């Protein structure tokens, strides 16, 4: 079995990537930061695709969560694919952004 890590994998593009990897036979470790309701919806949706996934609540912006994610990944024999999809959205106009 191949193993993948997808950050920000519970919705949007990240979720689509997770689904594609699962259909290709990967076991996928996916992360999310805050949105527990999106995580629950994701878990339900992915369960219909395959049981080969693990969802980890991890804010990679914190040293503690990042270290815990690394420990989680070490539980698997290898990582064959890593997708750094995590990001944030700043919903402001260009003129409203200041240094």
PDB file of C-alpha atoms in Angstrom:
ATOM      1  CA  UNK A   1       0.000   0.000   0.000  1.00  0.00           C
ATOM      2  CA  UNK A   2       1.119   3.554  -0.712  1.00  0.00           C
ATOM      3  CA  UNK A   3       0.761   6.319   1.874  1.00  0.00           C
ATOM      4  CA  UNK A   4      -0.006  10.006   1.381  1.00  0.00           C
ATOM      5  CA  UNK A   5      -0.218  13.108   3.557  1.00  0.00           C
ATOM      6  CA  UNK A   6      -2.572  15.905   2.503  1.00  0.00           C
ATOM      7  CA  UNK A   7      -2.713  19.062   4.604  1.00  0.00           C
ATOM      8  CA  UNK A   8      -5.984  20.954   4.481  1.00  0.00           C
ATOM      9  CA  UNK A   9      -7.732  17.857   3.183  1.00  0.00           C
ATOM     10  CA  UNK A  10     -11.268  18.130   4.547  1.00  0.00           C
ATOM     11  CA  UNK A  11     -12.818  20.436   1.950  1.00  0.00           C
ATOM     12  CA  UNK A  12     -12.369  21.997  -1.450  1.00  0.00           C
ATOM     13  CA  UNK A  13      -9.344  21.105  -3.547  1.00  0.00           C
ATOM     14  CA  UNK A  14      -7.748  19.207  -0.654  1.00  0.00           C
ATOM     15  CA  UNK A  15     -10.748  16.912  -0.296  1.00  0.00           C
ATOM     16  CA  UNK A  16     -10.801  16.272  -4.051  1.00  0.00           C
ATOM     17  CA  UNK A  17      -7.122  15.324  -3.913  1.00  0.00           C
ATOM     18  CA  UNK A  18      -7.739  12.992  -0.973  1.00  0.00           C
ATOM     19  CA  UNK A  19     -10.579  11.268  -2.835  1.00  0.00           C
ATOM     20  CA  UNK A  20      -8.451  10.838  -5.954  1.00  0.00           C
ATOM     21  CA  UNK A  21      -5.571   9.356  -3.960  1.00  0.00           C
ATOM     22  CA  UNK A  22      -7.912   6.971  -2.152  1.00  0.00           C
ATOM     23  CA  UNK A  23      -9.378   5.795  -5.461  1.00  0.00           C
ATOM     24  CA  UNK A  24      -5.789   5.155  -6.612  1.00  0.00           C
ATOM     25  CA  UNK A  25      -5.264   2.866  -3.606  1.00  0.00           C
ATOM     26  CA  UNK A  26      -3.476   5.177  -1.181  1.00  0.00           C
ATOM     27  CA  UNK A  27      -3.943   5.269   2.570  1.00  0.00           C
ATOM     28  CA  UNK A  28      -4.293   8.997   3.209  1.00  0.00           C
ATOM     29  CA  UNK A  29      -3.498  10.956   6.359  1.00  0.00           C
ATOM     30  CA  UNK A  30      -5.275  14.280   6.030  1.00  0.00           C
ATOM     31  CA  UNK A  31      -5.253  17.306   8.278  1.00  0.00           C
ATOM     32  CA  UNK A  32      -7.568  20.118   9.199  1.00  0.00           C
ATOM     33  CA  UNK A  33      -7.189  22.997  11.615  1.00  0.00           C
ATOM     34  CA  UNK A  34     -10.497  24.244  13.046  1.00  0.00           C
ATOM     35  CA  UNK A  35     -13.654  23.334  11.157  1.00  0.00           C
ATOM     36  CA  UNK A  36     -14.996  20.315  13.042  1.00  0.00           C
ATOM     37  CA  UNK A  37     -18.275  20.281  11.095  1.00  0.00           C
ATOM     38  CA  UNK A  38     -16.365  20.104   7.780  1.00  0.00           C
ATOM     39  CA  UNK A  39     -14.260  17.300   9.241  1.00  0.00           C
ATOM     40  CA  UNK A  40     -17.375  15.298  10.172  1.00  0.00           C
ATOM     41  CA  UNK A  41     -18.869  15.789   6.701  1.00  0.00           C
ATOM     42  CA  UNK A  42     -15.539  14.799   5.155  1.00  0.00           C
ATOM     43  CA  UNK A  43     -15.310  11.661   7.311  1.00  0.00           C
ATOM     44  CA  UNK A  44     -18.788  10.589   6.217  1.00  0.00           C
ATOM     45  CA  UNK A  45     -18.008  11.235   2.559  1.00  0.00           C
ATOM     46  CA  UNK A  46     -14.638   9.469   2.605  1.00  0.00           C
ATOM     47  CA  UNK A  47     -16.058   6.428   4.396  1.00  0.00           C
ATOM     48  CA  UNK A  48     -18.111   5.725   1.280  1.00  0.00           C
ATOM     49  CA  UNK A  49     -14.908   5.723  -0.827  1.00  0.00           C
ATOM     50  CA  UNK A  50     -12.587   3.604   1.345  1.00  0.00           C
ATOM     51  CA  UNK A  51     -11.691   2.970   4.983  1.00  0.00           C
ATOM     52  CA  UNK A  52      -8.059   3.849   4.219  1.00  0.00           C
ATOM     53  CA  UNK A  53      -7.779   7.303   5.741  1.00  0.00           C
ATOM     54  CA  UNK A  54      -7.016   9.052   9.002  1.00  0.00           C
ATOM     55  CA  UNK A  55      -8.036  12.591   9.856  1.00  0.00           C
ATOM     56  CA  UNK A  56      -5.742  14.551  12.156  1.00  0.00           C
ATOM     57  CA  UNK A  57      -6.620  17.901  13.723  1.00  0.00           C
ATOM     58  CA  UNK A  58      -3.417  19.867  13.286  1.00  0.00           C
ATOM     59  CA  UNK A  59      -2.668  23.556  12.923  1.00  0.00           C
ATOM     60  CA  UNK A  60       0.730  23.476  11.211  1.00  0.00           C
ATOM     61  CA  UNK A  61       1.213  27.086  12.291  1.00  0.00           C
ATOM     62  CA  UNK A  62       1.920  25.878  15.825  1.00  0.00           C
ATOM     63  CA  UNK A  63       5.080  24.040  16.777  1.00  0.00           C
ATOM     64  CA  UNK A  64       3.209  21.625  19.067  1.00  0.00           C
ATOM     65  CA  UNK A  65       0.687  20.528  16.406  1.00  0.00           C
ATOM     66  CA  UNK A  66       3.407  20.238  13.778  1.00  0.00           C
ATOM     67  CA  UNK A  67       5.459  17.976  16.067  1.00  0.00           C
ATOM     68  CA  UNK A  68       2.380  15.835  16.778  1.00  0.00           C
ATOM     69  CA  UNK A  69       1.711  15.517  13.042  1.00  0.00           C
ATOM     70  CA  UNK A  70       5.276  14.338  12.472  1.00  0.00           C
ATOM     71  CA  UNK A  71       4.832  11.703  15.187  1.00  0.00           C
ATOM     72  CA  UNK A  72       1.602  10.548  13.536  1.00  0.00           C
ATOM     73  CA  UNK A  73       3.276  10.241  10.137  1.00  0.00           C
ATOM     74  CA  UNK A  74       6.078   8.165  11.675  1.00  0.00           C
ATOM     75  CA  UNK A  75       3.492   5.453  12.454  1.00  0.00           C
ATOM     76  CA  UNK A  76       3.385   4.573   8.744  1.00  0.00           C
ATOM     77  CA  UNK A  77       6.135   2.753   6.842  1.00  0.00           C
ATOM     78  CA  UNK A  78       6.680   5.521   4.287  1.00  0.00           C
ATOM     79  CA  UNK A  79       5.184   8.557   2.616  1.00  0.00           C
ATOM     80  CA  UNK A  80       4.872   8.137  -1.120  1.00  0.00           C
ATOM     81  CA  UNK A  81       3.044  11.413  -1.687  1.00  0.00           C
ATOM     82  CA  UNK A  82       2.867  14.726   0.202  1.00  0.00           C
ATOM     83  CA  UNK A  83       0.443  17.485  -0.761  1.00  0.00           C
ATOM     84  CA  UNK A  84       0.850  20.765   1.108  1.00  0.00           C
ATOM     85  CA  UNK A  85      -2.599  22.185   0.440  1.00  0.00           C
ATOM     86  CA  UNK A  86      -3.170  24.112   3.658  1.00  0.00           C
ATOM     87  CA  UNK A  87      -3.717  27.837   3.349  1.00  0.00           C
ATOM     88  CA  UNK A  88      -5.684  30.790   4.629  1.00  0.00           C
ATOM     89  CA  UNK A  89      -7.972  33.290   2.988  1.00  0.00           C
ATOM     90  CA  UNK A  90      -7.740  37.008   3.581  1.00  0.00           C
ATOM     91  CA  UNK A  91     -11.036  38.483   2.475  1.00  0.00           C
ATOM     92  CA  UNK A  92     -10.088  42.142   2.111  1.00  0.00           C
ATOM     93  CA  UNK A  93      -9.790  44.484  -0.780  1.00  0.00           C
ATOM     94  CA  UNK A  94      -6.307  45.177  -2.095  1.00  0.00           C
ATOM     95  CA  UNK A  95      -6.388  48.733  -0.731  1.00  0.00           C
ATOM     96  CA  UNK A  96      -7.383  47.439   2.745  1.00  0.00           C
ATOM     97  CA  UNK A  97      -4.228  45.349   3.167  1.00  0.00           C
ATOM     98  CA  UNK A  98      -1.537  47.084   5.200  1.00  0.00           C
ATOM     99  CA  UNK A  99       1.935  45.988   6.322  1.00  0.00           C
TER     100      UNK A  99
END
